Amino acid sequence: MKCILIFPFLLISRASFIGLFFVTYSQSVLADKIDDFIQSIQVSTYNCPDDQFIPQVDEYIKRRSVLPEQLIKLKVHKAQWLICVGKNDQAQMILENLLSDPLMAQNSQSYASVYYHLGYIFDVQESPQKCDYYRQSEQLAKDKFADVYLSSQLGLITVCDQDKQDIGIKLGRLFALLKSYSESDDLESIAHIHNNIGLLYASIGQRALAAEQYEKTYELGLKVYEEKNQIAPLISLITSYTGSGDYENAKLMIEELGKRNLKINTPLSNSLFHFAQSRQAYRTNDFEALRNSMRSWNVFLKQISQKTMNLLYDWYAAALCLHDKDRICVSEFLQKQNDTNLAMPASLSNHLHYAAFLVKAHLFLGNIEAAKLSFDNYFSISLEKIKKQQQSARVLGAANLHNEIIGLETHLTKAKEQRLQIILLVLMTILGLIVLVYLTVGRSYLRKLATDPLTGLFNEHSVVTQIKKVKAPIDDKVNALALIDVSNFTAINAQYGYKVGELALKQVAECLKQVTREKDIVGRVGADQFIVCLVNIENVIAEELFSRIQKALTDVNFKVGNREKVDVFSNMHVYSSVTSLSDADEVLAEIRSVLRKA
């Protein structure tokens, strides 16, 4: 009886063991299969996953039998693909969930990749968080994951610490990276570095040099990048041509983009293509072409999640409204700019073409004050652009940097060594001429822009800008301002005519030049007003100087016509401060308010 009872138990145990063995074996085979699949679909951080494998990725993600480490790798791959097709919001959600996953190993490539991809998304969103994520991914990937490390480095060099690091140093670091990677013949990495050199050149207004780098990126990318990723440098190349006003080459590259897009045909690639068409039409004032391209652009724009693209679309739509003289539409667009969530980000609001559009839009609506403010902004952006080009010319003229460039080009194309040396000589000669022109004509032009043409003193915008930069005084000293008002200017104009009135202003300006010191800031700030700023000066000495200026002004007179003597009368209003003069606008407005009441 005991044997009968034991025998079935033995049979059941053996069957269970065999079943368990087959289950374990099947799971092991499946795990190996998934590992092989993940290995076969892997791409570098600067390439795009292949569309054809994404359905299989989705299927594996849904399976409960997938191991946690495999699931994490599959999700990172899916997020990278979502970024490539313009669905950044979905990608961000996946990546942020992964960061909070307790099963994520912090020494894994997946962990480093998650930080890099989030940095990239924040970069697209122009969020300052991008640099924190790039730094974190760089530290996690160092000496372990080459592609993540390089991508993080390039992100940090190109878009972070812009105010802390000289542009020449940044370029030097990029060319040093290019040299090290060219020795390994890693075409993917070399293309990626060329692209970032192009971005840096573009950031300092050197569009032609940027275009050269993007062209190299595109040519190399055709050999190594997945098709979706091939169009990114092409878009940058089109942007550089458009930005430099080379619309013919931009048009040719847009046609090339159209051909490439026939194969790719994703919502993002279609959006980029129609955006490029729309921008070309806007810049060339072809509003019918703009209208047509925007119809197609709008269809694909709804299928991706990119805030910047939506804002660009809104701008061009408003430009069409302005062309069509649609007051309501233009007004609605301008009202949106008061909402921080709907307004243009700094990278777009500081764009010269956008600033010009705002001037036209406000004028169209009859808002002269807003148009004036927009024009002042346009003027400031123009000046800043000129200054930046001056600075970049000096950077690009540095001999050591160009020697480095030539050394790299020689290494990459040894067969063309002699030709490249000739190019170097020509390039340095041209750059020398550019620097010379900037140092002569450029400075002269800037001085002319900052000068009041009638008196030769600084104009209001320039003199107030200089005063606002004055720092707080030290050692119990003060900063002092004097606003001088020519009180009988209107009477002189009425009695003798505007020519004599202008002569009176010139006499006052000449008097101020003679009695002020070279380090004092002097300018004309209104039709009949002048300003004198004394920086970091003892209060007693400031009072003496202002007294001397006032006494000199009481003696200002000149003769006109029949030798009749014309006296020029003026009032002086003094303001002193123990702090900086960053509020010079408000101080000036307050003094003028007192004058009006008086």
mmCIF file of C-alpha atoms in Angstrom, residues 191 307-308 346 364 511 514:
data_model
loop_
_atom_site.group_PDB
_atom_site.id
_atom_site.type_symbol
_atom_site.label_atom_id
_atom_site.label_comp_id
_atom_site.label_asym_id
_atom_site.label_seq_id
_atom_site.Cartn_x
_atom_site.Cartn_y
_atom_site.Cartn_z
ATOM 1 C CA ALA A 191 30.222 64.023 -38.952
ATOM 2 C CA LYS A 307 6.911 74.143 -29.370
ATOM 3 C CA THR A 308 9.495 76.140 -31.338
ATOM 4 C CA ALA A 346 14.614 84.614 -26.591
ATOM 5 C CA PHE A 364 -0.039 98.707 -39.354
ATOM 6 C CA CYS A 511 30.837 124.743 -24.591
ATOM 7 C CA GLN A 514 35.482 122.509 -23.652
#
